[in-house]
Tab-separated table of C-alpha atoms in Angstrom:
chain	number	residue	atom	x	y	z
C	480	SER	CA	-14.207	65.995	-48.705
C	481	ASN	CA	-11.292	66.038	-47.581
C	482	GLU	CA	-12.711	66.556	-44.003
C	483	GLU	CA	-14.412	63.621	-43.834
C	484	LEU	CA	-11.817	61.613	-45.140
C	485	MET	CA	-9.550	63.043	-42.779
C	486	ALA	CA	-11.917	62.197	-40.072
C	487	THR	CA	-12.247	58.400	-41.470
C	488	ASN	CA	-8.383	58.253	-41.502
C	489	GLU	CA	-8.355	59.232	-38.164
C	490	GLU	CA	-10.688	56.738	-37.157
C	491	LEU	CA	-9.176	54.307	-39.175
C	492	ASN	CA	-5.852	55.228	-37.124
C	493	THR	CA	-7.720	54.658	-33.960
C	494	TYR	CA	-9.030	51.403	-35.039
C	495	VAL	CA	-5.874	49.830	-36.021
C	496	GLN	CA	-3.764	51.389	-32.641
C	497	GLN	CA	-6.352	49.460	-31.116
C	498	ILE	CA	-6.207	46.447	-32.957
C	499	MET	CA	-2.520	46.236	-32.137
C	500	ALA	CA	-2.866	46.751	-28.599
C	501	SER	CA	-4.784	43.811	-29.066
C	502	GLU	CA	-2.904	42.134	-31.202
C	503	GLU	CA	0.331	42.893	-28.510
C	504	GLU	CA	-2.249	41.254	-25.460
C	505	LEU	CA	-2.855	38.202	-27.402
C	506	ARG	CA	0.726	38.167	-27.707
C	507	ARG	CA	2.049	38.046	-24.017
C	508	GLN	CA	-1.043	35.987	-22.829
C	509	TYR	CA	0.236	33.850	-25.519
C	510	GLU	CA	3.539	33.150	-23.706
C	511	GLN	CA	1.941	33.307	-20.572
C	512	ILE	CA	0.466	30.645	-21.530
C	513	VAL	CA	3.446	28.509	-23.119
C	514	GLU	CA	5.016	29.488	-19.681
C	515	SER	CA	2.360	27.778	-17.686
C	516	ASP	CA	2.852	24.725	-19.778
C	517	LYS	CA	6.299	24.584	-19.804
C	518	LYS	CA	6.148	25.149	-15.372
C	519	LEU	CA	2.796	22.112	-15.550
C	520	LEU	CA	5.036	19.832	-17.615
C	521	ILE	CA	8.168	19.955	-15.487
C	522	SER	CA	5.742	19.598	-12.825
C	523	GLU	CA	4.654	16.776	-13.878
C	524	ARG	CA	7.571	15.496	-14.563
C	525	LYS	CA	8.700	15.779	-11.547
C	526	TYR	CA	5.543	13.835	-9.768
C	527	LYS	CA	6.175	10.853	-12.126
C	528	ALA	CA	9.264	10.687	-11.123
C	529	LEU	CA	8.761	10.977	-7.525
C	530	VAL	CA	6.088	8.565	-7.952
C	531	GLN	CA	8.231	5.642	-9.832
C	532	GLU	CA	11.141	6.362	-7.693
C	533	MET	CA	8.920	5.510	-3.965
C	534	GLN	CA	9.362	3.158	-1.925
C	535	LEU	CA	5.498	2.661	-1.460
C	536	GLY	CA	4.062	1.043	-4.443
C	537	LEU	CA	0.688	2.372	-6.335
C	538	ALA	CA	-1.426	1.625	-8.797
C	539	VAL	CA	-4.285	2.458	-10.504
C	540	TYR	CA	-7.560	0.881	-11.374
C	541	GLU	CA	-10.355	1.954	-14.009
C	542	GLY	CA	-14.603	0.883	-14.627
C	543	ASN	CA	-17.756	1.978	-14.374
C	544	GLN	CA	-20.735	1.324	-12.674
C	545	ASN	CA	-22.066	-1.480	-14.834
C	546	LEU	CA	-18.624	-3.561	-13.655
C	547	GLU	CA	-17.775	-5.310	-10.772
C	548	VAL	CA	-14.648	-3.784	-8.949
C	549	PRO	CA	-12.754	-7.704	-9.772
C	550	ASP	CA	-13.315	-6.713	-13.083
C	551	TYR	CA	-11.651	-2.843	-13.115
C	552	ILE	CA	-8.392	-2.643	-15.247
C	553	LEU	CA	-5.321	-1.433	-14.453
C	554	ILE	CA	-4.189	1.532	-15.857
C	555	ASP	CA	-1.207	2.169	-14.049
C	556	CYS	CA	1.638	1.146	-11.889
C	557	ASN	CA	4.995	1.946	-10.520
C	558	GLU	CA	8.157	0.242	-10.116
C	559	SER	CA	7.778	-0.450	-5.652
C	560	HIS	CA	4.241	-2.421	-6.238
C	561	ASN	CA	5.429	-4.601	-9.795
C	562	ARG	CA	8.316	-6.107	-7.154
C	563	MET	CA	5.975	-6.233	-4.054
C	564	ILE	CA	3.204	-8.044	-6.680
C	565	GLY	CA	6.000	-10.415	-8.452
C	566	MET	CA	5.407	-9.160	-12.038
C	567	THR	CA	5.962	-6.913	-14.874
C	568	LYS	CA	4.249	-3.638	-15.760
C	569	GLU	CA	3.745	-4.354	-19.392
C	570	PHE	CA	1.947	-8.018	-17.890
C	571	MET	CA	-0.190	-6.310	-15.730
C	572	MET	CA	-1.518	-3.413	-17.654
C	573	GLY	CA	-5.105	-3.746	-19.063
C	574	LYS	CA	-5.569	-6.906	-17.220
C	575	LYS	CA	-8.630	-6.681	-14.390
C	576	ILE	CA	-7.327	-6.712	-10.386
C	577	ARG	CA	-9.152	-10.293	-10.759
C	578	ASP	CA	-6.704	-11.887	-12.656
C	579	ILE	CA	-3.774	-10.035	-10.865
C	580	HIS	CA	-4.378	-11.064	-7.724
C	581	LYS	CA	-6.305	-14.838	-8.486
C	582	ASN	CA	-6.705	-15.197	-4.857
C	583	MET	CA	-8.922	-11.984	-3.572
C	584	ASP	CA	-10.849	-12.663	-0.327
C	585	GLU	CA	-14.136	-10.933	0.632
C	586	MET	CA	-12.343	-8.632	2.765
C	587	MET	CA	-10.248	-7.462	-0.151
C	588	ILE	CA	-13.460	-7.200	-2.470
C	589	ASN	CA	-15.652	-5.424	0.598
C	590	ASN	CA	-13.361	-2.937	1.178
C	591	LEU	CA	-12.468	-1.953	-2.611
C	592	GLU	CA	-16.479	-1.869	-3.372
C	593	LYS	CA	-16.437	0.756	0.167
C	594	THR	CA	-14.359	3.055	-1.376
C	595	ILE	CA	-16.216	2.738	-4.827
C	596	LYS	CA	-19.158	2.920	-3.351
C	597	THR	CA	-19.100	5.750	-0.603
C	598	GLY	CA	-15.482	7.289	-1.674
C	599	VAL	CA	-14.015	7.146	1.739
C	600	PRO	CA	-10.541	5.482	1.784
C	601	SER	CA	-10.184	1.709	3.406
C	602	HIS	CA	-7.055	-0.012	4.812
C	603	TYR	CA	-6.287	-3.614	5.252
C	604	GLU	CA	-3.307	-5.887	5.197
C	605	ARG	CA	-2.535	-8.655	2.621
C	606	TYR	CA	-0.064	-11.600	1.934
C	607	GLN	CA	1.229	-12.031	-1.439
C	608	PRO	CA	2.212	-15.739	-1.766
C	609	VAL	CA	4.175	-15.027	-4.934
C	610	THR	CA	6.314	-12.223	-3.209
C	611	GLU	CA	5.893	-14.223	0.014
C	612	VAL	CA	5.673	-10.467	1.134
C	613	TYR	CA	3.232	-9.031	3.691
C	614	TYR	CA	2.085	-5.507	2.751
C	615	GLU	CA	-1.051	-3.165	4.007
C	616	VAL	CA	-2.651	-1.209	1.324
C	617	PHE	CA	-4.732	1.994	1.472
C	618	VAL	CA	-7.689	2.697	-1.166
C	619	PHE	CA	-8.875	5.937	-2.141
C	620	GLN	CA	-10.466	7.689	-5.272
C	621	PRO	CA	-8.795	9.777	-6.747
C	622	ASP	CA	-11.614	10.444	-9.450
C	623	GLN	CA	-14.705	9.016	-10.495
C	624	ASP	CA	-14.845	5.569	-11.719
C	625	GLN	CA	-10.940	4.887	-10.446
C	626	ILE	CA	-9.834	3.750	-7.393
C	627	ALA	CA	-5.702	3.602	-6.329
C	628	VAL	CA	-4.389	1.417	-3.936
C	629	ILE	CA	-0.839	2.571	-2.463
C	630	ILE	CA	0.520	-0.821	-0.699
C	631	ASN	CA	3.266	-1.013	1.676
C	632	ASP	CA	5.591	-2.902	2.818
C	633	ILE	CA	5.546	-4.915	6.335
C	634	THR	CA	7.506	-8.241	5.900
C	635	LYS	CA	9.709	-7.063	8.648
C	636	ARG	CA	7.078	-6.012	11.120
C	637	LYS	CA	5.548	-8.976	10.441
C	638	GLU	CA	8.065	-11.037	11.212
C	639	LEU	CA	9.130	-8.942	14.578
C	640	GLU	CA	5.638	-9.598	15.708
C	641	GLU	CA	5.397	-13.100	15.263
C	642	LYS	CA	8.558	-13.381	17.258
C	643	LEU	CA	7.466	-11.411	20.074
C	644	GLN	CA	4.265	-13.480	19.926
C	645	PHE	CA	6.289	-16.414	20.009
C	646	LEU	CA	8.745	-15.098	22.585
C	647	SER	CA	5.279	-13.937	24.698
C	648	TYR	CA	4.408	-17.853	25.124
C	649	ARG	CA	7.819	-19.940	24.791
C	650	ASP	CA	10.529	-20.255	26.673
C	651	GLN	CA	13.572	-18.642	25.200
C	652	LEU	CA	15.886	-21.506	25.645
C	653	THR	CA	14.248	-24.436	24.572
C	654	GLY	CA	11.102	-23.363	22.564
C	655	LEU	CA	8.136	-25.134	24.534
C	656	TYR	CA	5.259	-23.591	26.070
C	657	ASN	CA	6.416	-21.226	29.464
C	658	ARG	CA	4.003	-20.442	32.397
C	659	ARG	CA	2.276	-17.630	30.788
C	660	TYR	CA	0.252	-19.824	28.365
C	661	PHE	CA	0.218	-22.329	30.934
C	662	ASP	CA	-1.548	-20.090	32.966
C	663	MET	CA	-3.726	-19.511	29.969
C	664	GLU	CA	-4.590	-22.804	28.870
C	665	MET	CA	-5.489	-23.655	32.706
C	666	LYS	CA	-8.179	-21.010	32.356
C	667	ARG	CA	-9.043	-22.043	29.069
C	668	LEU	CA	-8.948	-26.430	29.659
C	669	SER	CA	-10.647	-25.303	33.154
C	670	ASP	CA	-14.618	-26.097	31.233
C	671	SER	CA	-16.279	-28.967	31.950
C	672	LYS	CA	-16.034	-30.617	28.422
C	673	TYR	CA	-12.441	-30.827	28.601
C	674	ILE	CA	-13.229	-33.376	32.072
C	675	PRO	CA	-11.544	-35.872	32.990
C	676	MET	CA	-8.134	-34.483	31.950
C	677	SER	CA	-3.960	-35.843	33.295
C	678	VAL	CA	-1.567	-33.939	33.841
C	679	THR	CA	1.787	-35.197	33.978
C	680	MET	CA	4.782	-33.331	35.556
C	681	GLY	CA	8.291	-33.703	35.342
C	682	ASP	CA	11.786	-32.654	37.029
C	683	VAL	CA	15.372	-33.262	35.770
C	684	ASN	CA	17.741	-34.133	39.213
C	685	GLY	CA	20.812	-32.799	39.588
C	686	LEU	CA	20.446	-29.861	37.455
C	687	LYS	CA	22.749	-27.770	39.993
C	688	LEU	CA	25.270	-30.018	40.142
C	689	ILE	CA	25.564	-29.974	36.404
C	690	ASN	CA	25.564	-26.044	36.852
C	691	ASP	CA	27.960	-26.339	39.613
C	692	SER	CA	30.147	-28.290	37.916
C	693	PHE	CA	30.737	-28.094	33.927
C	694	GLY	CA	28.723	-24.713	33.897
C	695	HIS	CA	25.430	-23.197	32.723
C	696	ALA	CA	26.044	-23.589	28.865
C	697	THR	CA	26.329	-27.343	29.552
C	698	GLY	CA	23.203	-27.058	31.749
C	699	ASP	CA	21.393	-25.772	29.047
C	700	ILE	CA	22.407	-28.465	26.897
C	701	TYR	CA	21.559	-30.844	28.995
C	702	ILE	CA	17.958	-28.976	29.609
C	703	LYS	CA	17.401	-28.740	25.900
C	704	LYS	CA	17.918	-32.406	25.399
C	705	ILE	CA	15.759	-32.943	27.675
C	706	ALA	CA	12.960	-30.815	26.425
């Protein structure tokens, strides 16, 4: 009947309106997803640019529970890492840790294994003979079966430490061991296994006369020649 047709038509109109409303909601959600993807892509690009340009070296290795840590494969690294290691990214990508670091020692392996097994970050120092760089290494686990290493060039700090160590036990003018070192050695050599022992002492005569007559710079030259 006409009444039934009109009722059905109204019901259909209601369904159509609901479908249109749903379609509009889906379109709105889709636009939000697209906008979120754009923001995520921009954020990812900024992150990659930051990682690539930062002074700290970064490398990520991947493996599985059946592999030993030295057999983990390099899957990504930045330019600072490559510069400190002394190799190109193209050469290292896909290679094992043991192939990149041929002189791996027990301390390095233990630290990497500790992080893989426990998830606890570790830290150690290492010398790279290829580039003659000292660097400290921070190891952490970004994901399961992955290890990431951040390396920091500490060559200048090491050189300063060695210089301070040298000056602590050496005379600045002659480079000979100083009184502090002498006192330390006397304690070590006081053991009976070093007996009998001979000690030779020397003195420079007339040094005051040289300093007074020709100046301390000439006296210093004389002391260095004696040394």
